[in-house]
Short mmCIF file of C-alpha atoms in Angstrom, two decimals:
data_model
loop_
_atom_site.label_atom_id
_atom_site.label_comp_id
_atom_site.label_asym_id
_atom_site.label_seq_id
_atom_site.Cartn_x
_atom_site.Cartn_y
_atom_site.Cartn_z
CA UNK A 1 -68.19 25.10 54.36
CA UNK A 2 -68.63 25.24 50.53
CA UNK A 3 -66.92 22.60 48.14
CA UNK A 4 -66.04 23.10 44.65
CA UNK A 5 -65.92 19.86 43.07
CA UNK A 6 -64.47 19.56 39.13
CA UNK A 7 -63.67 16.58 37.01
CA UNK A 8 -60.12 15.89 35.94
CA UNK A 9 -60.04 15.03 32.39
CA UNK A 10 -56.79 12.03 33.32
CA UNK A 11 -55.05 12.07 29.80
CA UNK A 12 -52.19 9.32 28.75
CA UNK A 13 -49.61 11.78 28.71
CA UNK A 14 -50.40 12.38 32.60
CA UNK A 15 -49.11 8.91 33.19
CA UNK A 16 -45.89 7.97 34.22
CA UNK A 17 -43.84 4.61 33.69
CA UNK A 18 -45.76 3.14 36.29
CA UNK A 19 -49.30 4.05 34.46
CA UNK A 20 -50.44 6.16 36.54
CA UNK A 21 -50.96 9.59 37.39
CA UNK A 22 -47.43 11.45 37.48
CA UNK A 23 -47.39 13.55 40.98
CA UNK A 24 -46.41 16.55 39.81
CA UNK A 25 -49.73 16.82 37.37
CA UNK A 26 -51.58 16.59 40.63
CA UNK A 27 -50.79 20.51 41.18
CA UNK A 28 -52.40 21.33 38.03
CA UNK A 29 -55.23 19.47 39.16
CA UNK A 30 -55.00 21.60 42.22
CA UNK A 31 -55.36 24.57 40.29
CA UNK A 32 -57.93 23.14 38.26
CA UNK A 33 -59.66 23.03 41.48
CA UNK A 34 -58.71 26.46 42.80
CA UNK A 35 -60.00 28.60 39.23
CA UNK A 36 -63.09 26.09 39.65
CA UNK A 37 -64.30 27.44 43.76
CA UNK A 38 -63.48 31.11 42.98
CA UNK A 39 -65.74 31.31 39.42
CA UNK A 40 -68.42 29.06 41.28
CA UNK A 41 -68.04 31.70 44.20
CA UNK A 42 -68.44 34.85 41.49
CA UNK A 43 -64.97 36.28 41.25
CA UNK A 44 -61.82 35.60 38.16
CA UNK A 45 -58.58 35.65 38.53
CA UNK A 46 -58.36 37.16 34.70
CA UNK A 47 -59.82 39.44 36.60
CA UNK A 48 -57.68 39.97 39.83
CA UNK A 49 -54.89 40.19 37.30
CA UNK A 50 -56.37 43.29 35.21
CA UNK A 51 -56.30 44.89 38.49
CA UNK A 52 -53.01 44.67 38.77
CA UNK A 53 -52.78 41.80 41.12
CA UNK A 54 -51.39 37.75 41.14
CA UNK A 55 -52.01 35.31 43.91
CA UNK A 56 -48.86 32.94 43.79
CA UNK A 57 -48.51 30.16 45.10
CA UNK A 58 -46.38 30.32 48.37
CA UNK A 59 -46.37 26.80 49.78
CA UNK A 60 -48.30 23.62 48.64
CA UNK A 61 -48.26 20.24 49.94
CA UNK A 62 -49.32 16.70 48.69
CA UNK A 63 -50.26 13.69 50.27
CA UNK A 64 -50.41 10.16 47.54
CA UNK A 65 -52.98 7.97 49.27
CA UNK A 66 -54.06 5.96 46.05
CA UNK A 67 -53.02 6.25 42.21
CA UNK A 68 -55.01 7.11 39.50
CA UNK A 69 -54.86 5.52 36.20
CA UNK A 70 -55.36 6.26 32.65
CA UNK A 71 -58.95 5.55 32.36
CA UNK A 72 -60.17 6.08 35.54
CA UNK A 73 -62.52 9.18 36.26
CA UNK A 74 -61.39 11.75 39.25
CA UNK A 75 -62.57 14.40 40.91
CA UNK A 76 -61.19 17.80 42.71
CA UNK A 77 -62.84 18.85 45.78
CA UNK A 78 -61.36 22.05 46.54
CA UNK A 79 -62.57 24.11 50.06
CA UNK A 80 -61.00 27.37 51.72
CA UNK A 81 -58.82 25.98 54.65
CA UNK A 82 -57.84 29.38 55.67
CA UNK A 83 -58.34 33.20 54.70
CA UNK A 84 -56.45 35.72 57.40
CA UNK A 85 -56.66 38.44 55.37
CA UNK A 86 -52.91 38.26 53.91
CA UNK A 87 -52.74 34.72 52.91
CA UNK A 88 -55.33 32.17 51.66
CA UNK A 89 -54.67 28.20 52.15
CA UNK A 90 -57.24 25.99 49.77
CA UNK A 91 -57.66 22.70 50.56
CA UNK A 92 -58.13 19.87 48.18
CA UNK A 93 -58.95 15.98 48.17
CA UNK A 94 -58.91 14.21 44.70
CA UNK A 95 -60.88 11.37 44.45
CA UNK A 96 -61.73 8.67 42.22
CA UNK A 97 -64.81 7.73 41.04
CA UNK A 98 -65.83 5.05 43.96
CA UNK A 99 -65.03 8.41 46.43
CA UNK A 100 -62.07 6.97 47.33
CA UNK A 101 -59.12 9.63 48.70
CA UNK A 102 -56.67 9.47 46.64
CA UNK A 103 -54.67 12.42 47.34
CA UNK A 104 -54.91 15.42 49.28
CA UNK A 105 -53.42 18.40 49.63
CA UNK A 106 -53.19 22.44 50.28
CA UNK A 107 -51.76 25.53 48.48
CA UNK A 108 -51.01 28.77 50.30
CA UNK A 109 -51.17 31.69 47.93
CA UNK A 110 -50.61 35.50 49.25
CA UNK A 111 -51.95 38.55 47.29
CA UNK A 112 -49.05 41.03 45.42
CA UNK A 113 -48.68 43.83 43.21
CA UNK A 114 -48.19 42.86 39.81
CA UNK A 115 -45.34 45.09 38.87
CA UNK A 116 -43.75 44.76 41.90
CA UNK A 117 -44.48 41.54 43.60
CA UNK A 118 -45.03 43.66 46.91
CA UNK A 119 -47.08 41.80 49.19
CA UNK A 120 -50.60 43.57 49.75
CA UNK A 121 -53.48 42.20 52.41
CA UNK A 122 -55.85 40.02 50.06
CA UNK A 123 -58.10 42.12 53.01
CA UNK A 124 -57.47 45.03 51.79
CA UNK A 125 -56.98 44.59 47.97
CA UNK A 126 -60.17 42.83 47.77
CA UNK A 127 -62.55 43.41 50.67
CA UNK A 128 -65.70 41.69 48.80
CA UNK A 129 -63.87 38.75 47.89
CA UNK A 130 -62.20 38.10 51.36
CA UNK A 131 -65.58 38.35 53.15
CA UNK A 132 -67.00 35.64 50.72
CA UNK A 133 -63.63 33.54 51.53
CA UNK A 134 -64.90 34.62 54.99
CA UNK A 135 -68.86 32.87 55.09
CA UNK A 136 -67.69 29.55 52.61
CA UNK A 137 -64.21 28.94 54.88
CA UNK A 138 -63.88 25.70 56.41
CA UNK A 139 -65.29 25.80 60.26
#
């Protein structure tokens, strides 16, 4: 199983009330995470998108273990949970900098045609790119 790993740059306006990390930012870390496995794997979503293509998100989850604080230094691991050939699930753990969890969490994304946001098989749309998903997926 490959693992993508990026640091977060945690900014003040990230914070919440409480001083730390406010959980919505985490998904951006999430994605963060997700545009940093598929250029370290050789592909773009820029360029998915010139083809014609988006990969939304269809369902994501989150799971607050620990905060994270203005100040501290984190980390996105981000792995391929799951590639059937229509959707992709990426899993993520974000960690601080002891490797301590402190969340984790998945997004499910399914492959569509731009001007029509018709579902297509990630398969089929992008054979090369699915059989990579395919050798780096989690075992």
């Amino acid at each position: 199983m490959f693992i993508s790993t990026r640091e977060i740059q945690v900014l003040y306006a990230d914070t919440d009330m409480m001083g730390v990390i406010y959980h919505a930012n985490y998904l951006k870390y999430f994605e963060l995470g997700r545009g940093g496995l598929i250029e370290d794997v050789g592909y773009s979503y820029v360029g998915m998108e010139e083809l014609g293509f988006f990969a939304p998100v269809y369902d994501v989850t989150a799971t607050y273990k620990k905060p994270i604080r203005y100040g501290d230094r984190a980390f996105v691991n981000t792995w391929v949970e799951l590639n059937d050939g229509l959707k992709t699930v990426y899993g993520y753990s974000i960690v601080n900098e002891q490797d301590e969890i402190c969340v984790e969490g998945s997004t499910t994304h399914i492959i569509v045609k731009k001007e029509t946001f018709k579902p297509t098989a990630f398969k089929k749309a992008f054979p090369d790119w699915f059989q990579k998903y395919e050798e780096i997926k989690k075992k």
